[in-house]
């Protein structure tokens, strides 16, 4: 439609305007036989129209017909087909009207007609409607324009159609891809006409689609502008609207990807508004939205902002204490006084309180809590202990209830809430393992069983979403992964992930450890380690492919998908590291129990096959070290060992040597006279130092049970390099613990094979022993030397006695 609708002959949807007696037409006529007479007449008029002008005139009948009770869904579909989607689309794009008519007349009529069909998803998601979303967005975005003064109904109809479109998944994705969120932000910030409808619209979309809404180039800027607008109002208002804004701000905040908001202009206004509410005498109904808003800020940022200076109130620690006490009291009251069904009615508030408490727990050992005096910290600990006592009682009673009423956890919302409760308990137990130990042991079978169930429930779904596994190409992965994130309720939470830090402590305590062993914790953790390795490895390969694609062409996946892949890798990396810690504790503390457990041999084979694919540097170095030491412990303790002909054991030992060898050098020190931690290791040394010492110790022990290892290590040149390096450094420039580890290791090598002594001597080991006062190694070397001398003397004696015997025989 360019200049007018008067001359163009156009049949609806590409069909001929005239009539024929074809079978398809006869069938169409029969399908309309049920329609009421007015609808049939309108359809005939539309189909007989030979020009756009005739069809346009017939459109004015449509709204009246649709509003009658006789126009059902089938009738509406026939009407739209008779009108033609393409005709409506051209009207929506037309800005030319006959002289003397409203400038937006054609758009107005088209929207008036479309608004009659907002209940029909097929119509609202038709490609012709979705294609014209930019036209609708221009209308609502320009609503204050004077050209609309005489046709405000046009704007209302545009909103009605957009609301119908975004009520569907397909429509929301089209809306977001057309930068619809940008338009809604502009409307709210500028307070354009009908901005209330725009606010309802954006809150609805943000709630359903979350992070995806902000992935256009000006998304972060629009988010901040929106937050500035509402947080400024929030800080000023002193009426009921202040409490309503809590939910508005909370929805906007939760939709944005996790970030650091410390420097944003809106944060002080948000703090002031929350301070006004929480320090006032208000009802629970008014306080609850504020508590949920506090949790949302923590959820998308961190707990740091709760401890930030407030220049107006100068009550830095008081704000932190009040929100934590309120959260704890809420948890105690709701969990102890209500049934599970009643609790579910308050589950949103409770989960918000969980977020607040969980974040506070992670700060318990932080220097930031030095802001509180000794008395305040005591009050804090008591309050939290009481809160967790209530959680333990709730879970204990629930476990007993589920023994007879298993239907409770068939309700997904109830199951998610219980998982959130276990997650909070896990956070507490990861920091405080000694409190309420008996109660924890009682509940341990229940929480571990449920946690493992949630892992098994979501495992296949999660794995199917990985690149290269469930889909044929990366575009399918990214699209599906985004949908998965936007519709998080479809996936069961992996509660086991949040229980891992607590298991590190629980495995160290005798009572809880025996419970875990009875529950086959080693089998659960082996499956979980394999699962996280699959996630880690899949995303690692996918990111490598993306890097190559970006280098070879000017295209790449969106940044948010790259960030998501990196997040998944980091999460799985930390999970695997924690699993290794739990299993190492179990092996050390329960050697007899694991000696013949077949699962540990499978675990060793898994490590042998996976470790060589990693590099001992960068962000994976700590994971690398954990896998090295865990494998060595199994190799030492387990009765079954890999065959020496198994190539994977050689590759694993190569990785072991590489990790332990590369940790120290003197080349990076000034004048090469000091033994220093290598540059790749220094950043992570706090996490690696104990692993390195334990690795050296266990490897020394393994040399006694796997004899061929000694030759392998000597052939690698590592032992010789240790001696040469120690010969360069001054005694005062090497840590005694490191020196002792090297001494024990070299001594074990010599004990394992006496020929090693000669190799070490060639590299100056005698001088090194004297320089660094390595008495044990010196003693071992002397012992080998003494054995050699003794052996030589024996040979000499035998040689001397043999000729005499021969001589005497000759005389005879």
PDB file of N, CA and C in Angstrom, residues 43 80 88 100 111 113 155 172 179 228 237 352 363 414 430 445 462 484 527 600 669 730 746 762 796:
ATOM      1  N   UNK A  43     -18.259 -12.366   5.067  1.00  0.00           N
ATOM      2  CA  UNK A  43     -17.201 -13.079   4.352  1.00  0.00           C
ATOM      3  C   UNK A  43     -17.415 -12.994   2.847  1.00  0.00           C
ATOM      4  N   UNK A  80     -10.764 -13.708   9.307  1.00  0.00           N
ATOM      5  CA  UNK A  80      -9.396 -13.241   9.056  1.00  0.00           C
ATOM      6  C   UNK A  80      -8.900 -13.737   7.707  1.00  0.00           C
ATOM      7  N   UNK A  88      -4.087  -6.727   5.838  1.00  0.00           N
ATOM      8  CA  UNK A  88      -3.945  -6.071   7.142  1.00  0.00           C
ATOM      9  C   UNK A  88      -2.523  -5.558   7.341  1.00  0.00           C
ATOM     10  N   UNK A 100      -8.042  14.984   3.808  1.00  0.00           N
ATOM     11  CA  UNK A 100      -9.124  15.260   4.732  1.00  0.00           C
ATOM     12  C   UNK A 100      -9.351  14.177   5.763  1.00  0.00           C
ATOM     13  N   UNK A 111      -5.722  -1.890  13.184  1.00  0.00           N
ATOM     14  CA  UNK A 111      -5.571  -2.258  14.603  1.00  0.00           C
ATOM     15  C   UNK A 111      -6.915  -2.490  15.258  1.00  0.00           C
ATOM     16  N   UNK A 113      -9.441  -3.794  13.792  1.00  0.00           N
ATOM     17  CA  UNK A 113      -9.816  -5.149  13.382  1.00  0.00           C
ATOM     18  C   UNK A 113      -8.977  -6.186  14.144  1.00  0.00           C
ATOM     19  N   UNK A 155      -3.811   4.052  19.892  1.00  0.00           N
ATOM     20  CA  UNK A 155      -2.750   3.653  20.829  1.00  0.00           C
ATOM     21  C   UNK A 155      -3.237   2.519  21.723  1.00  0.00           C
ATOM     22  N   UNK A 172       6.763 -13.371  22.286  1.00  0.00           N
ATOM     23  CA  UNK A 172       7.732 -12.686  23.148  1.00  0.00           C
ATOM     24  C   UNK A 172       9.114 -12.654  22.507  1.00  0.00           C
ATOM     25  N   UNK A 179      13.674  -5.369  19.615  1.00  0.00           N
ATOM     26  CA  UNK A 179      14.069  -4.343  20.595  1.00  0.00           C
ATOM     27  C   UNK A 179      12.856  -3.719  21.276  1.00  0.00           C
ATOM     28  N   UNK A 228      17.123   3.937  37.571  1.00  0.00           N
ATOM     29  CA  UNK A 228      17.257   5.310  38.090  1.00  0.00           C
ATOM     30  C   UNK A 228      15.884   5.921  38.287  1.00  0.00           C
ATOM     31  N   UNK A 237       9.042   8.716  47.686  1.00  0.00           N
ATOM     32  CA  UNK A 237       7.643   8.450  48.046  1.00  0.00           C
ATOM     33  C   UNK A 237       7.502   8.055  49.515  1.00  0.00           C
ATOM     34  N   UNK A 352      13.225 -15.785  49.674  1.00  0.00           N
ATOM     35  CA  UNK A 352      13.942 -14.504  49.727  1.00  0.00           C
ATOM     36  C   UNK A 352      14.744 -14.405  51.023  1.00  0.00           C
ATOM     37  N   UNK A 363      29.613 -14.644  54.511  1.00  0.00           N
ATOM     38  CA  UNK A 363      30.412 -13.536  55.038  1.00  0.00           C
ATOM     39  C   UNK A 363      30.821 -13.740  56.494  1.00  0.00           C
ATOM     40  N   UNK A 414       6.559 -27.611  45.600  1.00  0.00           N
ATOM     41  CA  UNK A 414       6.958 -28.048  46.939  1.00  0.00           C
ATOM     42  C   UNK A 414       8.378 -28.628  46.904  1.00  0.00           C
ATOM     43  N   UNK A 430      28.617 -25.875  55.481  1.00  0.00           N
ATOM     44  CA  UNK A 430      29.940 -25.671  54.883  1.00  0.00           C
ATOM     45  C   UNK A 430      30.794 -24.740  55.722  1.00  0.00           C
ATOM     46  N   UNK A 445      20.579 -38.713  55.871  1.00  0.00           N
ATOM     47  CA  UNK A 445      20.099 -39.633  54.820  1.00  0.00           C
ATOM     48  C   UNK A 445      19.006 -39.017  53.945  1.00  0.00           C
ATOM     49  N   UNK A 462      19.955 -31.729  31.286  1.00  0.00           N
ATOM     50  CA  UNK A 462      21.112 -30.839  31.237  1.00  0.00           C
ATOM     51  C   UNK A 462      22.123 -31.308  30.195  1.00  0.00           C
ATOM     52  N   UNK A 484      15.932 -22.565  27.863  1.00  0.00           N
ATOM     53  CA  UNK A 484      16.023 -23.300  29.120  1.00  0.00           C
ATOM     54  C   UNK A 484      16.224 -22.346  30.287  1.00  0.00           C
ATOM     55  N   UNK A 527      29.646 -40.631  39.933  1.00  0.00           N
ATOM     56  CA  UNK A 527      28.698 -40.265  38.875  1.00  0.00           C
ATOM     57  C   UNK A 527      28.641 -38.754  38.700  1.00  0.00           C
ATOM     58  N   UNK A 600      36.462 -47.267  43.120  1.00  0.00           N
ATOM     59  CA  UNK A 600      37.668 -46.443  43.180  1.00  0.00           C
ATOM     60  C   UNK A 600      38.633 -46.787  42.051  1.00  0.00           C
ATOM     61  N   UNK A 669      64.010 -16.537  39.657  1.00  0.00           N
ATOM     62  CA  UNK A 669      64.520 -15.759  40.787  1.00  0.00           C
ATOM     63  C   UNK A 669      65.720 -14.912  40.352  1.00  0.00           C
ATOM     64  N   UNK A 730      70.943 -21.008  47.341  1.00  0.00           N
ATOM     65  CA  UNK A 730      71.571 -20.919  48.655  1.00  0.00           C
ATOM     66  C   UNK A 730      70.651 -21.537  49.714  1.00  0.00           C
ATOM     67  N   UNK A 746      63.694 -37.961  46.804  1.00  0.00           N
ATOM     68  CA  UNK A 746      64.952 -38.490  46.260  1.00  0.00           C
ATOM     69  C   UNK A 746      65.401 -39.739  47.022  1.00  0.00           C
ATOM     70  N   UNK A 762      76.192 -38.220  39.591  1.00  0.00           N
ATOM     71  CA  UNK A 762      76.690 -37.556  38.385  1.00  0.00           C
ATOM     72  C   UNK A 762      76.223 -36.109  38.303  1.00  0.00           C
ATOM     73  N   UNK A 796      84.956 -60.389  45.562  1.00  0.00           N
ATOM     74  CA  UNK A 796      86.403 -60.539  45.656  1.00  0.00           C
ATOM     75  C   UNK A 796      86.754 -61.800  46.440  1.00  0.00           C
TER      76      UNK A 796
END
